[in-house]
Coordinates of C-alpha atoms in Angstrom, one line a residue:
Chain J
X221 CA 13.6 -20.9 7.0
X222 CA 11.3 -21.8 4.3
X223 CA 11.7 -25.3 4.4
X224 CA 10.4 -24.6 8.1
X225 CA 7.2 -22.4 7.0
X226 CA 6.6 -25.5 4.8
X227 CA 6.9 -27.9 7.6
X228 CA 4.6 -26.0 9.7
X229 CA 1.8 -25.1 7.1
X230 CA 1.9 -28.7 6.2
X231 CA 0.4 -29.9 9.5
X232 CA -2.5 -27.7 8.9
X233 CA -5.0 -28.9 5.8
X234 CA -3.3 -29.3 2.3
X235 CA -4.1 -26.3 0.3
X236 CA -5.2 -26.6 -3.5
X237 CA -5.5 -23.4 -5.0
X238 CA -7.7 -23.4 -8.0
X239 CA -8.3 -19.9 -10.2
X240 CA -11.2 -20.1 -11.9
X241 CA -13.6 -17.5 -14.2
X242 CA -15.8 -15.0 -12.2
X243 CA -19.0 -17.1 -13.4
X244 CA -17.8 -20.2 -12.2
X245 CA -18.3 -18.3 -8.5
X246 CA -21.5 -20.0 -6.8
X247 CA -20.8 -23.5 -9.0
X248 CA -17.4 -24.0 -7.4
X249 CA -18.3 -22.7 -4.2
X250 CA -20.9 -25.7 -4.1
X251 CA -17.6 -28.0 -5.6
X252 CA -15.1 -26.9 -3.3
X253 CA -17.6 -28.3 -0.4
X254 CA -18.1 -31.4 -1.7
X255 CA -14.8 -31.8 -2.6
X256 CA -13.5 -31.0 0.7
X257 CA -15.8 -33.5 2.2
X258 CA -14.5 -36.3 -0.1
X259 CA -11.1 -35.7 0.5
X260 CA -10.7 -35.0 4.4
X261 CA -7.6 -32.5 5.6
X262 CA -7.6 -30.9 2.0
X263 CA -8.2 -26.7 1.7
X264 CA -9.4 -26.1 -1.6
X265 CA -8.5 -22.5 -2.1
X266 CA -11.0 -20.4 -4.6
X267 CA -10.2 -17.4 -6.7
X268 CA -12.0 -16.2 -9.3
X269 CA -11.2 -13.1 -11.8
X270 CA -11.7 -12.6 -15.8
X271 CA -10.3 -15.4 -17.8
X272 CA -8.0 -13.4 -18.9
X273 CA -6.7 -11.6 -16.0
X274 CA -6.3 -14.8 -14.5
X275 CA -4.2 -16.2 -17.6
X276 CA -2.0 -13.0 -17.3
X277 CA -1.4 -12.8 -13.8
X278 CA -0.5 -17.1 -14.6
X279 CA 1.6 -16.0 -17.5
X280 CA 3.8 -13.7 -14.7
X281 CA 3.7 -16.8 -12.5
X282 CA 0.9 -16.6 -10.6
X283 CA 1.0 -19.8 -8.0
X284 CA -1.8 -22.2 -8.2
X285 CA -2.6 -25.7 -9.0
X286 CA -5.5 -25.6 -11.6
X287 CA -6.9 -22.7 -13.9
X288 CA -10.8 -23.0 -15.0
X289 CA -11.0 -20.4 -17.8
X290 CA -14.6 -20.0 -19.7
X291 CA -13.1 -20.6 -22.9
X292 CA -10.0 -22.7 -24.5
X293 CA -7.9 -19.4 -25.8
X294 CA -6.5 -18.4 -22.7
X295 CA -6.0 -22.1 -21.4
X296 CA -3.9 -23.0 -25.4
X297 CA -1.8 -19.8 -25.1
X298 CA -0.7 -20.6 -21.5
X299 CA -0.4 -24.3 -22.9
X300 CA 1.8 -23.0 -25.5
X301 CA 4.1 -21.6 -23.1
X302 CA 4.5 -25.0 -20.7
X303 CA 2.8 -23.2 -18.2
X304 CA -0.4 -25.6 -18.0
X305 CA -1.1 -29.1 -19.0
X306 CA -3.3 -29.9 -21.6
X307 CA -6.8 -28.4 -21.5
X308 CA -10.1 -30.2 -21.1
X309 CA -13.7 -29.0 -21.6
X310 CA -15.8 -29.7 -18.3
X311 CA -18.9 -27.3 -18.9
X312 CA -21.2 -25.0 -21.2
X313 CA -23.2 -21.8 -21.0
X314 CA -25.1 -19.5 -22.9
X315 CA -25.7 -15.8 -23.2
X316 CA -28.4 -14.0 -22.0
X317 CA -29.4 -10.2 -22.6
X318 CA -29.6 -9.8 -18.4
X319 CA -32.0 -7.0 -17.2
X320 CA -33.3 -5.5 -14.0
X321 CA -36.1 -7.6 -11.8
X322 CA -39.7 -6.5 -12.9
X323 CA -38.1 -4.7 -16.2
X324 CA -39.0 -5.5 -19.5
X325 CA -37.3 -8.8 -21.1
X326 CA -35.4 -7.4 -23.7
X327 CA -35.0 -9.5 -26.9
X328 CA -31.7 -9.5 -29.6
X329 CA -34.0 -7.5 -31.9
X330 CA -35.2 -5.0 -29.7
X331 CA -31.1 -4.2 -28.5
X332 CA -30.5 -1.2 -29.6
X333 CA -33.9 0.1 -27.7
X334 CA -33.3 -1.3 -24.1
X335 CA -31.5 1.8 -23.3
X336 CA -27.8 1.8 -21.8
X337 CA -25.8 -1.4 -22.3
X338 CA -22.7 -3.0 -20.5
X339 CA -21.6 -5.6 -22.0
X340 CA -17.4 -7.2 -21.6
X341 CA -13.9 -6.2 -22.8
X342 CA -13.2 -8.3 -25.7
X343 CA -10.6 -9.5 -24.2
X344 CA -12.3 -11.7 -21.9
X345 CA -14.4 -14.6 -22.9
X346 CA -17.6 -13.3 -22.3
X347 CA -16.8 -10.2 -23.9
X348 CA -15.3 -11.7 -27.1
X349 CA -18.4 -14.2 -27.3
X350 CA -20.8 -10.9 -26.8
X351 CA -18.8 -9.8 -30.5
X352 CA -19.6 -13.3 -31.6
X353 CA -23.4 -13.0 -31.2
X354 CA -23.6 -9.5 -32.6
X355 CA -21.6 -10.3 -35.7
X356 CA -24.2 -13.6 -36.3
X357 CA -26.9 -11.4 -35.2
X358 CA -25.9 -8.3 -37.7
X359 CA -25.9 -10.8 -40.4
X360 CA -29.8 -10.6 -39.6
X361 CA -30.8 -7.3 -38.5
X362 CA -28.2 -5.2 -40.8
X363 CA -25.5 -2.7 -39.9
X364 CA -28.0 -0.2 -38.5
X365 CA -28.8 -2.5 -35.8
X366 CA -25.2 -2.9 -35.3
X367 CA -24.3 0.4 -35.0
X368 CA -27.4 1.6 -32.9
X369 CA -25.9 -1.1 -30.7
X370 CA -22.9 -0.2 -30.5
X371 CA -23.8 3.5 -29.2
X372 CA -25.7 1.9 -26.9
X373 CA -22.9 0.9 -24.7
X374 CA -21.6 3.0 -22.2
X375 CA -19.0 0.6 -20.4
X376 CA -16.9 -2.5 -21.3
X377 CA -16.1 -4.5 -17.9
X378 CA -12.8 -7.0 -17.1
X379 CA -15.1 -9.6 -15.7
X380 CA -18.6 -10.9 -16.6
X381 CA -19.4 -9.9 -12.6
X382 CA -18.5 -6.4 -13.0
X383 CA -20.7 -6.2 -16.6
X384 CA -23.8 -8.0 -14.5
X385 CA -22.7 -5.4 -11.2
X386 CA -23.3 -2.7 -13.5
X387 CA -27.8 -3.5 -14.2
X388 CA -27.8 -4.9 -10.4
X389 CA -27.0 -1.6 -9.3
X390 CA -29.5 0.1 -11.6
X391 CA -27.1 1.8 -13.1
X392 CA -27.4 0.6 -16.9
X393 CA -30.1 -0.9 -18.2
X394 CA -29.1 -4.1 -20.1
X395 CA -26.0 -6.3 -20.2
X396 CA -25.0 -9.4 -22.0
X397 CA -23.8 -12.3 -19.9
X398 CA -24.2 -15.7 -19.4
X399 CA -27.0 -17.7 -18.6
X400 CA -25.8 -18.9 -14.8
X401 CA -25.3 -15.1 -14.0
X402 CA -28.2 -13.9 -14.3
X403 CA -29.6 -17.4 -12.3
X404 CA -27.1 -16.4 -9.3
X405 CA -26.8 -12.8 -9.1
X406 CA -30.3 -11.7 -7.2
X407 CA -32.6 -9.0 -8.4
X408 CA -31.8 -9.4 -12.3
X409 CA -33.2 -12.0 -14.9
X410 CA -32.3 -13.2 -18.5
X411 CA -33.8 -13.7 -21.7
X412 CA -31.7 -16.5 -23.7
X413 CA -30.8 -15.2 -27.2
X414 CA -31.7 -17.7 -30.4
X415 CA -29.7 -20.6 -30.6
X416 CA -29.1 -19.9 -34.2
X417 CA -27.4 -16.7 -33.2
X418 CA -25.4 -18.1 -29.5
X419 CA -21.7 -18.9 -29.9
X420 CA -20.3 -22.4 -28.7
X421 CA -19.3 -21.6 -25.2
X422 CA -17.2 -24.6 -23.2
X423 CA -15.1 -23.8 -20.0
X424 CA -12.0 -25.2 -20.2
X425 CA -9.4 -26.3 -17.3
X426 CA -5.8 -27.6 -17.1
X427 CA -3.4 -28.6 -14.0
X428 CA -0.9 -25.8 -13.9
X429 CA 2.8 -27.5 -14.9
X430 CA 4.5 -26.1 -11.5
X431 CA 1.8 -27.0 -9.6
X432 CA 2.4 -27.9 -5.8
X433 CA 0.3 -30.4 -5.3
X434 CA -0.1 -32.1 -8.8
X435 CA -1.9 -34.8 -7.6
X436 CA -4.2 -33.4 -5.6
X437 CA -5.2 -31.0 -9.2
X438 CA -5.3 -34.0 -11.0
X439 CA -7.8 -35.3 -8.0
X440 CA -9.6 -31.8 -8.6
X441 CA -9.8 -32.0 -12.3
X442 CA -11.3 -35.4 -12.2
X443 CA -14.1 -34.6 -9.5
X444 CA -15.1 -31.6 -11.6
X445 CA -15.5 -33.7 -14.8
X446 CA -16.9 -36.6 -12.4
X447 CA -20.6 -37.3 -11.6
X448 CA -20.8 -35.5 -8.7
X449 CA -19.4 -32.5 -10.2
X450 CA -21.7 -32.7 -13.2
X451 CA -24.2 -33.0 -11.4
X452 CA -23.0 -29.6 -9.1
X453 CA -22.8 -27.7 -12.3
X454 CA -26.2 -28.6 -14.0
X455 CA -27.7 -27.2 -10.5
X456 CA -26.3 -23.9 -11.0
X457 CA -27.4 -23.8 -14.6
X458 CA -24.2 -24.5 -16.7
X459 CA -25.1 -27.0 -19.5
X460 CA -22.5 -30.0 -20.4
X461 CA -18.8 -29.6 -21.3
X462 CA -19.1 -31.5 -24.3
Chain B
X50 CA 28.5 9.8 2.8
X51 CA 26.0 12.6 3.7
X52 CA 24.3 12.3 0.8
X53 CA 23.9 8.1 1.0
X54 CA 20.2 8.2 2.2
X55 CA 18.9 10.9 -0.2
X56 CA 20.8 9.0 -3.3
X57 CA 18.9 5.9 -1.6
X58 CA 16.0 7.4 -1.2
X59 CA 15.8 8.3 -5.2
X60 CA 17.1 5.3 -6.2
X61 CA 14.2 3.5 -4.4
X62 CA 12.1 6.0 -6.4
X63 CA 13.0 5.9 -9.5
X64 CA 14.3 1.7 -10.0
X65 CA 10.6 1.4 -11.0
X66 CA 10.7 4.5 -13.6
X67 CA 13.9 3.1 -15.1
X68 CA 13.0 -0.6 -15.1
X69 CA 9.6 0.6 -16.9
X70 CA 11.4 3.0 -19.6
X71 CA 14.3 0.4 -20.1
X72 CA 11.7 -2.1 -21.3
X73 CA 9.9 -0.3 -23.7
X74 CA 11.3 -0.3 -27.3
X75 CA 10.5 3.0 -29.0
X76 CA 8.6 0.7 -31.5
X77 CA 6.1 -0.2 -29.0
X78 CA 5.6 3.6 -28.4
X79 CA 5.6 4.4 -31.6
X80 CA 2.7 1.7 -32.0
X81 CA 0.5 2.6 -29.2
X82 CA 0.8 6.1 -30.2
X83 CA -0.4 4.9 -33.2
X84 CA -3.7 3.1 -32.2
X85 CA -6.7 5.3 -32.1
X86 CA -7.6 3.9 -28.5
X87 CA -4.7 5.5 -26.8
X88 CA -4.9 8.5 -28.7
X89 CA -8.5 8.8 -27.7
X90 CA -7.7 7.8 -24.1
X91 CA -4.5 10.9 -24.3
X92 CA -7.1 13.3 -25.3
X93 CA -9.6 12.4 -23.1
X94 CA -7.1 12.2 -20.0
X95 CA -5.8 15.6 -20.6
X96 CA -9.3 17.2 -21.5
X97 CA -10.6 15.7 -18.3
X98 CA -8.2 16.6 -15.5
X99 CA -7.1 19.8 -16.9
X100 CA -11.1 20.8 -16.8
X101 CA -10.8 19.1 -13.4
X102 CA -7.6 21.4 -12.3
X103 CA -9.7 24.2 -13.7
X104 CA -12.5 23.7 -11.4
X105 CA -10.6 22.7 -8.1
X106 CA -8.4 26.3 -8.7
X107 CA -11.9 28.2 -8.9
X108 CA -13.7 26.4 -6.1
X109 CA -10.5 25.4 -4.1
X110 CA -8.1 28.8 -3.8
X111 CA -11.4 30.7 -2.1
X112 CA -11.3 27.6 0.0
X113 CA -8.1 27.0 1.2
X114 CA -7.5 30.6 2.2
X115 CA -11.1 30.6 4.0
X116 CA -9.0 27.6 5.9
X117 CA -5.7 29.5 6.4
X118 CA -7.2 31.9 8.1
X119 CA -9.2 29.4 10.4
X120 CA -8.7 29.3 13.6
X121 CA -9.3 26.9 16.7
X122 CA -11.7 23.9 16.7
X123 CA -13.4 25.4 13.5
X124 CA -10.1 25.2 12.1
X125 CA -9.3 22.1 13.2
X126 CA -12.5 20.8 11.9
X127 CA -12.4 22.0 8.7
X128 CA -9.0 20.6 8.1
X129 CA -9.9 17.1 9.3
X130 CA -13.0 17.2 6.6
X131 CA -10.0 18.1 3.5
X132 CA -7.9 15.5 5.1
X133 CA -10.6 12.7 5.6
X134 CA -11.0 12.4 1.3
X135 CA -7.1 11.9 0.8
X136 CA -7.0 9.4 3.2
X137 CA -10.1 7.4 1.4
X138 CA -9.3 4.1 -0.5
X139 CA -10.2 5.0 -4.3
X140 CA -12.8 1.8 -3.7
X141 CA -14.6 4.0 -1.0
X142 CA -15.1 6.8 -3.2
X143 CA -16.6 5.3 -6.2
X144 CA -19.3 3.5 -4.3
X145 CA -19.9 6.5 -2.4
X146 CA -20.3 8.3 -6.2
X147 CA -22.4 5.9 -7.4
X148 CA -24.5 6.1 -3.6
X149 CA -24.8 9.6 -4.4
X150 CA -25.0 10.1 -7.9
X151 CA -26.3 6.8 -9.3
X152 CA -29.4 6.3 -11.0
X153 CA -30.2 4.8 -7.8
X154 CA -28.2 7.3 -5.6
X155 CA -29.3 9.5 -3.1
X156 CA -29.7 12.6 -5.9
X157 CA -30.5 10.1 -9.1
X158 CA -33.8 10.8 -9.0
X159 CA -33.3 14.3 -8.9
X160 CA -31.0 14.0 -11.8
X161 CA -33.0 12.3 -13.9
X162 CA -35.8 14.9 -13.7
X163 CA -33.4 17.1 -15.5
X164 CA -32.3 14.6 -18.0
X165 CA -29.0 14.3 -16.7
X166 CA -27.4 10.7 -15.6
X167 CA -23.9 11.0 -14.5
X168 CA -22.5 7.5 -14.5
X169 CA -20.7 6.7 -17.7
X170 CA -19.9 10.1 -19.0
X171 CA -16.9 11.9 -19.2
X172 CA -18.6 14.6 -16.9
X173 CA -18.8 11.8 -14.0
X174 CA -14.8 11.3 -15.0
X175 CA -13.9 15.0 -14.3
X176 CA -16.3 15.2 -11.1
X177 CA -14.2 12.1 -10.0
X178 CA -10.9 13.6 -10.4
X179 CA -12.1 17.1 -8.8
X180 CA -13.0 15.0 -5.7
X181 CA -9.5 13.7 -5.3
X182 CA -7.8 16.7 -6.9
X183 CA -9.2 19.1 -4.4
X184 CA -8.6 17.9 -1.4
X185 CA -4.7 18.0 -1.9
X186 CA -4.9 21.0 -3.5
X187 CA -6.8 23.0 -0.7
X188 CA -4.6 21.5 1.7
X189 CA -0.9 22.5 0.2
X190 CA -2.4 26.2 -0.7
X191 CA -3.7 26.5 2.8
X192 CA -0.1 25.6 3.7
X193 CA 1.0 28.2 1.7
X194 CA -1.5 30.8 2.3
X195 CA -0.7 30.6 5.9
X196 CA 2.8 32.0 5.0
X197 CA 1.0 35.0 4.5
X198 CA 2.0 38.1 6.7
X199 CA -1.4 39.1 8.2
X200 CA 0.2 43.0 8.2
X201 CA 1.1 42.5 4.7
X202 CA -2.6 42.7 4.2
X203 CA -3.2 45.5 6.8
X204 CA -1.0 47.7 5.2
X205 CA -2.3 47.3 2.3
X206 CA -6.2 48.1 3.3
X207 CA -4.4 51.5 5.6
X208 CA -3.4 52.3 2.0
X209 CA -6.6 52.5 0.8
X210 CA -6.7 48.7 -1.4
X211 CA -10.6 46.9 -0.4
X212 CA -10.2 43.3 0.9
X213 CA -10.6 41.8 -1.9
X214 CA -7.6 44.0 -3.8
X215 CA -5.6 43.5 -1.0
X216 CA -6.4 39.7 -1.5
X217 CA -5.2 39.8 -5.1
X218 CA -2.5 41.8 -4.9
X219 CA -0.7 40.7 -1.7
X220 CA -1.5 36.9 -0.9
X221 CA -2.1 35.7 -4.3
X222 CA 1.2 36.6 -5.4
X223 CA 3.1 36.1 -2.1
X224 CA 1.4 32.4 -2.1
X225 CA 1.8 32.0 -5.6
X226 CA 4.6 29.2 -5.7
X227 CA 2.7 27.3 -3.3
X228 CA -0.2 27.5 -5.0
X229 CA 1.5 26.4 -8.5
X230 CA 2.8 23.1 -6.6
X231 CA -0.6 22.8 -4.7
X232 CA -2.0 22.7 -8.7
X233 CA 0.5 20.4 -9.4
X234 CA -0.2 18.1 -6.8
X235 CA -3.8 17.9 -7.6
X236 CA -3.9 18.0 -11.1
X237 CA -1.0 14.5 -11.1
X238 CA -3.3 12.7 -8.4
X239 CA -6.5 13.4 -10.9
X240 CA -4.5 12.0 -13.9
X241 CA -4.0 9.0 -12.1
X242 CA -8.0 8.5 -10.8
X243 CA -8.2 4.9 -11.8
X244 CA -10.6 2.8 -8.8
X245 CA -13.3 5.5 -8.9
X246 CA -13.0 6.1 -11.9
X247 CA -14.0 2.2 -13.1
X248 CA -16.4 2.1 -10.3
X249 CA -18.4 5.5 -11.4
X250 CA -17.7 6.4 -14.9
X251 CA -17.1 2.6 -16.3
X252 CA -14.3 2.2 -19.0
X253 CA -15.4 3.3 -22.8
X254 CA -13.0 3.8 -25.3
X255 CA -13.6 8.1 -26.5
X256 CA -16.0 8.3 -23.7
X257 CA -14.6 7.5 -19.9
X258 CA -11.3 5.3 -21.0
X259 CA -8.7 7.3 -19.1
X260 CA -4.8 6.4 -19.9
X261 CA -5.2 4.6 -16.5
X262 CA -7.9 2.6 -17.2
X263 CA -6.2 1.8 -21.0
X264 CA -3.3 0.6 -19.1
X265 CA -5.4 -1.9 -16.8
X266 CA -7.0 -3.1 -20.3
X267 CA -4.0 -3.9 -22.0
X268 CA -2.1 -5.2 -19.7
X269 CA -4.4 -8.2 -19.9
X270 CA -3.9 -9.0 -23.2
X271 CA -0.1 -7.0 -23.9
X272 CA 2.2 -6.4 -21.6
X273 CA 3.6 -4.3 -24.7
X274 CA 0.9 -2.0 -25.4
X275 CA 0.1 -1.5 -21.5
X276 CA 4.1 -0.2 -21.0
X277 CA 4.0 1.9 -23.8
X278 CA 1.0 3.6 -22.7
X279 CA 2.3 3.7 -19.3
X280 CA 5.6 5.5 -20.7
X281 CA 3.4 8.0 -22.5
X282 CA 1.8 8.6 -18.9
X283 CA 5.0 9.1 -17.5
X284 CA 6.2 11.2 -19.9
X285 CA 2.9 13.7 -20.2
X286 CA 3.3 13.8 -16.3
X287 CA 6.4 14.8 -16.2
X288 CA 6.0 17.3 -19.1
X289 CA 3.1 19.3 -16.7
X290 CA 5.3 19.1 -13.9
X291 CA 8.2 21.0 -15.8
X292 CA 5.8 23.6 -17.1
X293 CA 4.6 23.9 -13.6
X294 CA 7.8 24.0 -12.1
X295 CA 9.0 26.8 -14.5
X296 CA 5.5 28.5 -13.8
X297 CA 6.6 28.1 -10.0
X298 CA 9.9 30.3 -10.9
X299 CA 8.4 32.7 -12.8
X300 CA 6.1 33.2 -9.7
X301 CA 8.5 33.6 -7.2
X302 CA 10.6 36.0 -9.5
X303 CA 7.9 38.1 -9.6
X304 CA 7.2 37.9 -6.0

């Protein structure tokens, strides 16, 4: 009986089904079309959750053929387990401090005065990289910065989306996220926060080990690091994976 | 023999229940119990629907014997509108909060000019759960309001009791064990708000973190912590049922 469902999905297109971080939305949508137009009669199936929702639901055995997760943590535990292959870096981002269309640009300094802030669960990357520029950035403004901060956040979010979902609405007023969010989601901008103050951020993917079509991830893996895929990424704003 | 489907029937309910509890090492209890997050998240999902239950008594017992006593299309109506919210995806009803009483929603504005903004606050956590709460609650106490002998009531205003005497001291009583598993019933389904919940009141650790919304967050980074919390659920639920129950009893002795 399956080996019958397999025989007649496989006269359909091939599907590769790639899980990938919520930001990585718009970017692979553009990939997956001009990946599908290099490699006629393939499916590339999108998606796209919280890093580490998507590492969990892997970790429970999750199908699918390649995990893009916006850091290296969740890709080395899963890595650690046999359940992907080894990870590679194919992009970058940066945070923002994201705020409502014709609203003020808030700046690092001026934080804990933008009103109500959303910002991630520190579980997932950009939630844990939000901690990473308010630790560097207490270093500078003190602990009463840090803690006016801190009362200023009235939700932590799974995904980066959700945190961004949250100032689109007009519900809060500020929300740390990364660059290419704030470029993709209408009717909110970004002010970039000081270099000397940004974490390293570097998207990481990997070929799941059970994969069912292992060549066809590898194919995937390789367009995405590619020229082409490079080239898709920079368009939407993410910076190089190295 | 008789009894296969009904000793079926439980077993289908309860495999999850024991696969859950089976899992969890009293350690990992003892540990979550232990972290002030899911102390604060205990607290705050008690405080929260037991206000909740609170209100949807008040507001829904007046209610759902206004809709007993209905009659005809009216009736039919009104029934239909209590109805219409239980059957509403959890999705629905948090945008439709946030429609409403966003920032941006159709009565923000009006908000804000008293200083009040509801998303994010523990109050937009207990209106939540009174918006699921009620609904089932109304409906089971119609259910049992309707129970109640019309010339129970009679008798009692021919002996001189006013409507509202008559109210308390025939219906209430006589519908009393419905109404304790009507309470029951709305008070679980409001401990277990989750979607709207997120959607409306977001998740803040002490603020609108509900044991729910703990368990979502952990089980993304321990499967541990997340089934220890959600035996701690489990276990608070079933400790208001049995109080309930035994409050049911005592009702219907006295009835």
């Amino acid at each position: 009986m399956i080996a019958l469902l397999v025989l007649g999905c496989s006269r359909g297109p091939t599907p590769v089904v790639v899980v990938a971080a919520s930001s990585l939305t718009e970017a692979f949508g553009d990939l997956e079309q001009a990946f599908e137009a290099q490699n006629p009669g393939v499916d590339v199936q999108l998606s796209f959750a919280g890093s580490q929702t998507l590492a969990t639901q892997i970790h429970h055995g999750l199908p699918a053929d390649v995990f893009a997760s916006a850091d290296l943590e969740h890709l080395s535990g899963l890595q650690a387990e046999g359940r992907v292959g080894e990870p590679r870096a194919f992009a970058g981002n940066a945070l923002v401090v994201a705020v409502r269309e014709g609203h003020e640009p808030v700046a690092i300094a001026s934080l804990p005065h933008a009103g109500s802030l959303v910002v991630g669960v520190p579980e997932v990357p950009v939630g844990r990289y939000t901690i990473a520029l308010l630790d560097a950035a207490t270093a500078r403004y003190g602990d009463p910065w840090r803690d006016a901060v801190e009362r200023a956040v009235v939700s932590r979010e799974g995904n980066v989306r959700l945190v961004l979902a949250k100032v689109a609405a007009g519900e809060a007023d500020a929300a740390v996220v990364y660059a290419t969010d704030a470029a993709a989601v209408p009717g909110v901008v970004g002010s970039p926060v000081p270099a000397d103050l940004a974490p390293s951020i570097r998207y990481h993917h990997a070929r799941l080990t059970d994969s069912p079509q292992p060549e066809l991830a590898a194919r995937w893996l390789a367009f995405v690091e590619g020229p082409e895929g490079q080239r898709l990424l920079a368009a939407r704003g993410f910076l190089g994976g190295e | 023999m008789r009894h296969l489907p009904f000793v079926l029937c439980l077993g289908v309910l309860f495999l999850p229940l024991a696969g859950l509890v089976a899992g969890t090492s009293p350690g990992e209890i003892a540990e979550a119990l232990g972290r002030p997050s899911t102390r604060a998240a205990i607290g705050l999902s008690l405080s929260t629907s037991l206000v909740a239950l609170l209100i949807v008594i008040l507001v829904g017992t007046p209610a759902a014997w206004a809709l007993s006593r209905a009659r005809g299309a009216t009736g039919r109506a009104a029934r239909l509108a209590f109805e219409l919210p239980v059957v509403l995806p959890p999705a629905v009803l948090g945008i439709a909060l946030l429609e409403t009483f966003g920032r941006h929603g159709l009565f923000g504005p009006l908000l804000a000019l008293g200083g009040v903004s509801l998303p994010f606050t523990a109050t937009a956590v207990v209106l939540t759960q009174v918006l699921v709460g009620a609904p089932l609650y109304v409906l089971t106490a119609a259910t049992a309001f309707r129970a109640v002998d019309d010339d129970l009531l009679l008798v009692a205003r021919t002996l001189g009791a006013g409507p509202s005497r008559a109210w308390a001291t025939i219906a209430l009583p006589c519908a009393a064990p419905g109404l304790v598993a009507a309470a029951g019933l709305g008070w679980a389904r409001a401990l277990g708000e989750f979607g709207a919940t997120l959607l409306f009141a977001g998740n803040l650790e002490g603020r609108t973190q509900t044991l729910p919304l703990a368990i979502y967050q952990a089980f993304e980074h321990d499967m541990g912590e997340a089934r220890a919390i959600a035996v701690v659920l489990v276990v608070l639920a079933v400790a208001v049922l049995g109080a309930l129950t035994a409050a049911g009893a005592g009702t219907w002795r006295e009835a």
